[in-house]
Short mmCIF file of C-alpha atoms in Angstrom, two decimals:
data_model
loop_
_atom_site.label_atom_id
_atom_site.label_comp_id
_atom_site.label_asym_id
_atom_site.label_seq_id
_atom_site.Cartn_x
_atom_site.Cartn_y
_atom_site.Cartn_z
CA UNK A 1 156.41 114.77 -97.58
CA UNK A 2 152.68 114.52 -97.78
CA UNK A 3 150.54 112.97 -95.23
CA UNK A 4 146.52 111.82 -96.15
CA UNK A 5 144.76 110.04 -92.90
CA UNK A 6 142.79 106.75 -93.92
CA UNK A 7 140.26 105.06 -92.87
CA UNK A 8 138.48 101.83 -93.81
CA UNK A 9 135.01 102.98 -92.49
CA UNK A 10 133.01 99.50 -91.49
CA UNK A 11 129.90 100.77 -93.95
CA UNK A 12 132.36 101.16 -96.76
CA UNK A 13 132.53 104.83 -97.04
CA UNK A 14 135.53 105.84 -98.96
CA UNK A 15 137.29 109.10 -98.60
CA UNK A 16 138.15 111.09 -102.08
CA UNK A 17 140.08 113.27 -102.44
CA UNK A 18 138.81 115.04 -105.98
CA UNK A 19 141.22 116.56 -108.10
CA UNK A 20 142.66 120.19 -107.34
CA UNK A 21 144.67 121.88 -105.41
CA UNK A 22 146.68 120.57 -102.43
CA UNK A 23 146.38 122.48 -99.16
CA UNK A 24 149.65 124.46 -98.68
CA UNK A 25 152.10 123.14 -95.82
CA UNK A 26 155.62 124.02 -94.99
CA UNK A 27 158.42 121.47 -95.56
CA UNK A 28 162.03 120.96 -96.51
CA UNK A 29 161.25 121.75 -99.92
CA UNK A 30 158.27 124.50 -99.35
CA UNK A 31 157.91 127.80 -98.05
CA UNK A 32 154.76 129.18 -97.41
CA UNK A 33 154.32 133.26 -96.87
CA UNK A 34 150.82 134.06 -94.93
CA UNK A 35 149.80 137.46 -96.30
CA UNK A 36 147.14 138.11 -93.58
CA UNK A 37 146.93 141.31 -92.07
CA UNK A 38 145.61 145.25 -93.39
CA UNK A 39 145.44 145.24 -96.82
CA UNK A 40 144.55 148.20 -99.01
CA UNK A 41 140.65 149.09 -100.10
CA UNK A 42 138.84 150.70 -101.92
CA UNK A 43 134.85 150.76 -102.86
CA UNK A 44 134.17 151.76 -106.57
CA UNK A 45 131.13 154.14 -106.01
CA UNK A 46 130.87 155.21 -109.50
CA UNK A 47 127.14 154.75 -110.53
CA UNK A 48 128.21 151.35 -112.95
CA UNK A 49 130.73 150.11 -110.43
CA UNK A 50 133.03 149.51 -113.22
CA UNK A 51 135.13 152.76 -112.77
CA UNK A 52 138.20 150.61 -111.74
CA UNK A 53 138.40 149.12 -114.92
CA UNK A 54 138.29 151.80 -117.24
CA UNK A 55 141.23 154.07 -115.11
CA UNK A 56 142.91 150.94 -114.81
CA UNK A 57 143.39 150.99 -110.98
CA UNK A 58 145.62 147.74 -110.78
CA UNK A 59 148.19 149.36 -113.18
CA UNK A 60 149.04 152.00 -110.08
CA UNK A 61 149.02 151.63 -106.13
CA UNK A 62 145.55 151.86 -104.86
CA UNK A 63 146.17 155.12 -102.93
CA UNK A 64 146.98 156.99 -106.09
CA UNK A 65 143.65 156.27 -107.61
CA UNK A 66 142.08 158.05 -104.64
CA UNK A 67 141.02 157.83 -101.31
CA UNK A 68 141.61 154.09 -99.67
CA UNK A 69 141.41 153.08 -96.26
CA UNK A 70 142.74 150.07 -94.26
CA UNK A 71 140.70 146.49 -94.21
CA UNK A 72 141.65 143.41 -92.36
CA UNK A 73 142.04 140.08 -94.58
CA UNK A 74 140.67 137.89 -93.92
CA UNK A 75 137.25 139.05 -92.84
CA UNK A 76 133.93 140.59 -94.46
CA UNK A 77 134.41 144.51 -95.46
CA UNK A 78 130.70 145.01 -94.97
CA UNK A 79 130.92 143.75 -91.83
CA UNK A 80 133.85 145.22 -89.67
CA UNK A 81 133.16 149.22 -90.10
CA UNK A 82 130.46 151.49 -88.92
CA UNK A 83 130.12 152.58 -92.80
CA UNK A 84 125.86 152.14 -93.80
CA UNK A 85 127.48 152.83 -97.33
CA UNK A 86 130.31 150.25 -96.91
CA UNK A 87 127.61 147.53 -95.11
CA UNK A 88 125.34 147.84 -98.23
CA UNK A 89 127.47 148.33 -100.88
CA UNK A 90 126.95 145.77 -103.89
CA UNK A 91 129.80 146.33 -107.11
CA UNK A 92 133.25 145.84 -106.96
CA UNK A 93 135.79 146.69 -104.50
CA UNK A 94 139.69 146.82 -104.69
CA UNK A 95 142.10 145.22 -102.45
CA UNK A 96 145.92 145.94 -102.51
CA UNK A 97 148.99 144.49 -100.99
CA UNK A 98 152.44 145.34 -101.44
CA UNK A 99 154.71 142.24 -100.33
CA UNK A 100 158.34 141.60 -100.49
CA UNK A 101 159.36 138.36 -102.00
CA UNK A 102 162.40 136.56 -100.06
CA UNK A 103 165.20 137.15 -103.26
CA UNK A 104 165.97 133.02 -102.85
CA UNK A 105 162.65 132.30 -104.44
CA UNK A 106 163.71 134.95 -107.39
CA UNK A 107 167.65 133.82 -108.16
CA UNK A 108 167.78 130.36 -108.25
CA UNK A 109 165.35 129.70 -110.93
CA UNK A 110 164.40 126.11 -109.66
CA UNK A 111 161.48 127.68 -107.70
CA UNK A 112 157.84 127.72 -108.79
CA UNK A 113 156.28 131.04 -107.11
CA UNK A 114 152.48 130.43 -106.21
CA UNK A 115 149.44 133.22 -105.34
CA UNK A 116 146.69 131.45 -103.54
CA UNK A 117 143.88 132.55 -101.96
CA UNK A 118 141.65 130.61 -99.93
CA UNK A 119 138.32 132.34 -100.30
CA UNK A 120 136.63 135.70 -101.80
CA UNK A 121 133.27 136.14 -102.29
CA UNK A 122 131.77 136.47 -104.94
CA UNK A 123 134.01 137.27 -108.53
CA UNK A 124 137.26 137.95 -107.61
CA UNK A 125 140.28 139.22 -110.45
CA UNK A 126 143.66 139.50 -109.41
CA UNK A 127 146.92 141.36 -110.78
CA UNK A 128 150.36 141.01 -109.98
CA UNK A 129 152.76 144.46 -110.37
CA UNK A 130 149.00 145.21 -112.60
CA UNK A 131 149.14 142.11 -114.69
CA UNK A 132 146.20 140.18 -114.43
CA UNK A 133 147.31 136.47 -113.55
CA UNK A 134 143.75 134.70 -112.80
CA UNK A 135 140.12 135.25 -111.72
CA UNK A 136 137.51 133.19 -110.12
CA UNK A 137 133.74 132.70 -109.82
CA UNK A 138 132.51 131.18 -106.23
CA UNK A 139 132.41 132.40 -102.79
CA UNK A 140 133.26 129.48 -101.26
CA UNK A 141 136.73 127.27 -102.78
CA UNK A 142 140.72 128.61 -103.12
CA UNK A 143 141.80 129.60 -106.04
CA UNK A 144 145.98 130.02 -107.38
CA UNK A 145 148.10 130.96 -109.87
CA UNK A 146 151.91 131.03 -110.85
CA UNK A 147 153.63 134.24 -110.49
CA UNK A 148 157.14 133.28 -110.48
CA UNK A 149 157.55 134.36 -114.72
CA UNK A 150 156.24 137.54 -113.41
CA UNK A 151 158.87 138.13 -110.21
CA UNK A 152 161.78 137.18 -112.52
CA UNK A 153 161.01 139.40 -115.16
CA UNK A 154 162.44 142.73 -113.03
CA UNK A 155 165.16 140.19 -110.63
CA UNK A 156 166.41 144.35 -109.70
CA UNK A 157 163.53 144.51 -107.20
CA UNK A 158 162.23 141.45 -104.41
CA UNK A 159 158.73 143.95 -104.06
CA UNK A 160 155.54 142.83 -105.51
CA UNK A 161 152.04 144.80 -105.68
CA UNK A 162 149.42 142.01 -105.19
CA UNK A 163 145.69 143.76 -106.37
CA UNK A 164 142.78 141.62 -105.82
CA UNK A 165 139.01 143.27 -107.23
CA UNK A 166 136.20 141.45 -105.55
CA UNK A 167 132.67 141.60 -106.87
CA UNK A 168 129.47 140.58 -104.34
CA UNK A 169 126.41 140.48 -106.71
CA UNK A 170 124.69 137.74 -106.77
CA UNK A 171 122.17 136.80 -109.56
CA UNK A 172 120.55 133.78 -110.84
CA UNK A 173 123.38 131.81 -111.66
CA UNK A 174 125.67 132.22 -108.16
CA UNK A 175 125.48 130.29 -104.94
CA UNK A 176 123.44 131.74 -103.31
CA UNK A 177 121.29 133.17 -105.92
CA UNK A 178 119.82 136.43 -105.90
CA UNK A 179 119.41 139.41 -108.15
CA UNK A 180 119.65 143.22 -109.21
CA UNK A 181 116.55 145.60 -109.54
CA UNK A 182 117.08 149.04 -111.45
CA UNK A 183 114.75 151.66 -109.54
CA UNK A 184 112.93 153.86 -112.33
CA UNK A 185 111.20 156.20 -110.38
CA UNK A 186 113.66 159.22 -110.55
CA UNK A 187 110.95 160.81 -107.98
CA UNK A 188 112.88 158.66 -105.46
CA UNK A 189 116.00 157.42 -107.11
CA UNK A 190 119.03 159.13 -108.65
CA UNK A 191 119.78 157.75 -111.91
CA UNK A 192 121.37 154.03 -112.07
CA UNK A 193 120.25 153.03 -108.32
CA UNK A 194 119.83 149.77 -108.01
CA UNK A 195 119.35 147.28 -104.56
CA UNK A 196 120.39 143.48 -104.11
CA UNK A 197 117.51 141.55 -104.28
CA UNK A 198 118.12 138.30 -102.16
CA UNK A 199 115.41 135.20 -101.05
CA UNK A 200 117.29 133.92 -98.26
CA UNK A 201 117.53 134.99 -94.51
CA UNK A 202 121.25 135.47 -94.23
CA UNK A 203 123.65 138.70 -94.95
CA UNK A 204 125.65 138.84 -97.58
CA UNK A 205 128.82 138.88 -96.31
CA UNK A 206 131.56 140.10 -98.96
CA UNK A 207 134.99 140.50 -99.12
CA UNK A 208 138.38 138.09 -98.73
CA UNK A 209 137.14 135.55 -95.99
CA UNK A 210 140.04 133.27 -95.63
CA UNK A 211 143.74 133.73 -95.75
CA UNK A 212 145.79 135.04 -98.66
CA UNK A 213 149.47 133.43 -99.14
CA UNK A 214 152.52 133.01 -101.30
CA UNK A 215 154.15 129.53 -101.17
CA UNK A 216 156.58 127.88 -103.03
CA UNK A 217 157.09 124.57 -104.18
CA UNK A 218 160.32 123.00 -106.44
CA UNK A 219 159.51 123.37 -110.09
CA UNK A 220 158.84 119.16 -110.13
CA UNK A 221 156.16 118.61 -107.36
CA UNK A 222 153.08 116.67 -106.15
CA UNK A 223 150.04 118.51 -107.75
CA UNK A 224 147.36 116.14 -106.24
CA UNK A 225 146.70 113.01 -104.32
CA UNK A 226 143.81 110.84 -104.68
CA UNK A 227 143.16 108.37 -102.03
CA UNK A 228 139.86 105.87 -102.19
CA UNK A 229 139.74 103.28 -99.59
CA UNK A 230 137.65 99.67 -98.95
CA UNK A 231 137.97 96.19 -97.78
CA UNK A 232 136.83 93.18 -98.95
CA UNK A 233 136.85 90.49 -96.27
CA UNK A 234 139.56 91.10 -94.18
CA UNK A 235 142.13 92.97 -96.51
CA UNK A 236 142.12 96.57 -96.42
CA UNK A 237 142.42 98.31 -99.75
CA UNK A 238 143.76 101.70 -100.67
CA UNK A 239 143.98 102.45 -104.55
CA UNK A 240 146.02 105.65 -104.14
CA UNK A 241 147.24 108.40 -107.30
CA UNK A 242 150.04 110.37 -106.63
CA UNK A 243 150.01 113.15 -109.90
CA UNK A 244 153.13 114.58 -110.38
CA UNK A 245 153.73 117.79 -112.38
CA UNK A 246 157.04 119.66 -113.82
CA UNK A 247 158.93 115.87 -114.40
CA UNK A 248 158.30 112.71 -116.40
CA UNK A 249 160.62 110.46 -114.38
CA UNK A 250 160.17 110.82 -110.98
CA UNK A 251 161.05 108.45 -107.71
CA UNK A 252 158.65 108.45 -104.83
CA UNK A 253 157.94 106.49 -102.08
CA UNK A 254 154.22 105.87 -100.87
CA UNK A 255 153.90 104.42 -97.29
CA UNK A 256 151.25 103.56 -95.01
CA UNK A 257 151.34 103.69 -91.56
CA UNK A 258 149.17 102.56 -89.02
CA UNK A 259 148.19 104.12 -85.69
CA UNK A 260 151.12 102.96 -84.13
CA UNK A 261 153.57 104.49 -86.38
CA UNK A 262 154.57 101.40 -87.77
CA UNK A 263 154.98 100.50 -91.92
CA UNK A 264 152.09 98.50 -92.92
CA UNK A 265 152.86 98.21 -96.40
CA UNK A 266 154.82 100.79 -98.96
CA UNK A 267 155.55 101.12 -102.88
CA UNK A 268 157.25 103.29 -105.49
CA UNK A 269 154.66 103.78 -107.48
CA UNK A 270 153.01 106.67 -108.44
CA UNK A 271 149.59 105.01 -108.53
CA UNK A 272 148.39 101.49 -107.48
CA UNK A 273 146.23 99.52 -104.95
CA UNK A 274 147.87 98.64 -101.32
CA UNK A 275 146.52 95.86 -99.72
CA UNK A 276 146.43 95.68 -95.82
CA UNK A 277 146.34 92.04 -94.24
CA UNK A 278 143.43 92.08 -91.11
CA UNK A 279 143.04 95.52 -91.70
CA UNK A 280 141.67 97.67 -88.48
CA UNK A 281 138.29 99.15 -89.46
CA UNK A 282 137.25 102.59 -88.64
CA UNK A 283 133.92 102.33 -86.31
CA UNK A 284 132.28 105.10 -84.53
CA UNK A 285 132.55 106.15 -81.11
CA UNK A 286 130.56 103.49 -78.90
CA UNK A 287 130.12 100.56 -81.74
CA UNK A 288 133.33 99.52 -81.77
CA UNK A 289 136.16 98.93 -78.39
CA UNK A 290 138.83 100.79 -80.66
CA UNK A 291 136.34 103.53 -82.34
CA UNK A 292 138.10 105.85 -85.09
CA UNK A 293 140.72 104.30 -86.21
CA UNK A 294 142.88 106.01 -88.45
CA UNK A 295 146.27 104.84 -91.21
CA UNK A 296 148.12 107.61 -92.19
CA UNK A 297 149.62 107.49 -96.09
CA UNK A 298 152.67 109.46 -96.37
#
């Protein structure tokens, strides 16, 4: 069950909820697996950075590609050692995980297997048991993929090897924007040096900033909700989109509930419009003698 807060704001602002991903939560029919903790790492230091890729570093554990040490995810890499090198460093750096994957999710074959994580900054690639399963551009948003195909190809072994590379350089075209300078002078500068050229009066903080997890879900489940609320007069409306993914014929239940914890008005279908009857509108605090009030949609 799935539970969205609404509110019928007096200035008619609606809440959206744009497509994408739903924010993991434990249930009767979901597991969720919080990978958090020391992870793994590695800086390339080759002169192109790209020294990872060509010896193929996610087809291996980390440590056998040479010297790693221990970093704490989430948090900022170039930010939580004494390392000059490690603060400055711009390129790509290598993350690794080795997690073992309750066998349940593995033998029954009715459950879909999910790799999320919530944040990496800035170009992140990740490999699972060194096959590469997604990447991402952006600092700043979660990003997922399936892995369950992949677990259930070897069911002999519950262990997966979870490698995440994580790039920081920001040019032209990233939020925020910034870009790389090739120092010629080889009076000064070894050959390829290079510094991060930046106009704005923050550090760069790099690295996996938010949590890293493994959650399942059945293989038919809710892939999105979209809520949009308003009133016209006195009648509260919700139009509501429930997307469904993994079935075509599906029975659900969608229920609002008012502050109370009493049904206001329900329906089985996947999308429609709910009307509320003298609906309660959401005012601030001080404007209103019952400020903030909120209907829950479940």
């Amino acid at each position: 069950m799935f539970r969205v807060l609404c509110l019928f704001a007096a200035f008619k602002a609606g809440i959206l909820l744009d497509s994408g991903m739903l924010f993991p939560q434990e249930s009767s029919s979901r597991e969720v697996k919080e990978l958090n903790g020391l992870w793994a790492f590695r800086a390339d230091r080759s002169p192109t950075r790209n020294q990872g890729f060509q010896r193929a570093w996610y087809k291996s554990r980390l440590a056998e590609t040479g010297p790693v040490i221990d970093i704490p995810v989430p948090s900022s890499y170039n930010d939580v050692t004494q390392d000059p090198n490690l603060r400055d460093f711009i390129g790509w750096v290598w993350y690794e995980r080795e997690v073992v994957v309750p066998a349940r999710w593995i033998s029954d074959g009715k459950t879909r297997v999910v790799l999320r994580v919530e944040s990496a900054h800035y170009y992140s690639i990740v490999w699972v048991n060194g096959v590469k399963v997604t990447e991402h551009e952006g600092g700043h948003l979660p990003f997922e993929a399936d892995i369950d195909g992949l677990l259930r190809e070897d069911p002999t072994t519950t262990t997966c090897r979870i490698t995440i590379a994580v790039n920081n350089t920001l040019d032209l075209h990233t939020l925020p924007p910034g870009s790389i300078q090739y120092m010629k002078d080889r009076t000064m500068y070894p050959e390829g040096f290079f510094v991060q050229n930046t106009n704005f009066d923050f550090f760069n903080y790099a690295g996996i900033h938010r949590s890293v997890l493994l959650y399942t879900t059945p293989k038919a489940y809710v892939d999105d909700i979209t809520v949009v609320t308003d009133f016209l007069d006195s009648t509260g409306l919700v139009r509501y989109n429930v997307s469904i993914q993994g079935a075509t014929l599906v029975t659900l239940k969608v229920t609002l509930i008012d502050k109370d914890g009493h049904c206001v008005v329900s329906s089985n279908d996947t999308s429609g419009v709910l009307k509320v009857v003298d609906v309660k509108l959401w005012w601030p605090y001080l404007m209103h003698e019952n400020p903030g009030y909120l209907y829950s949609l479940e």
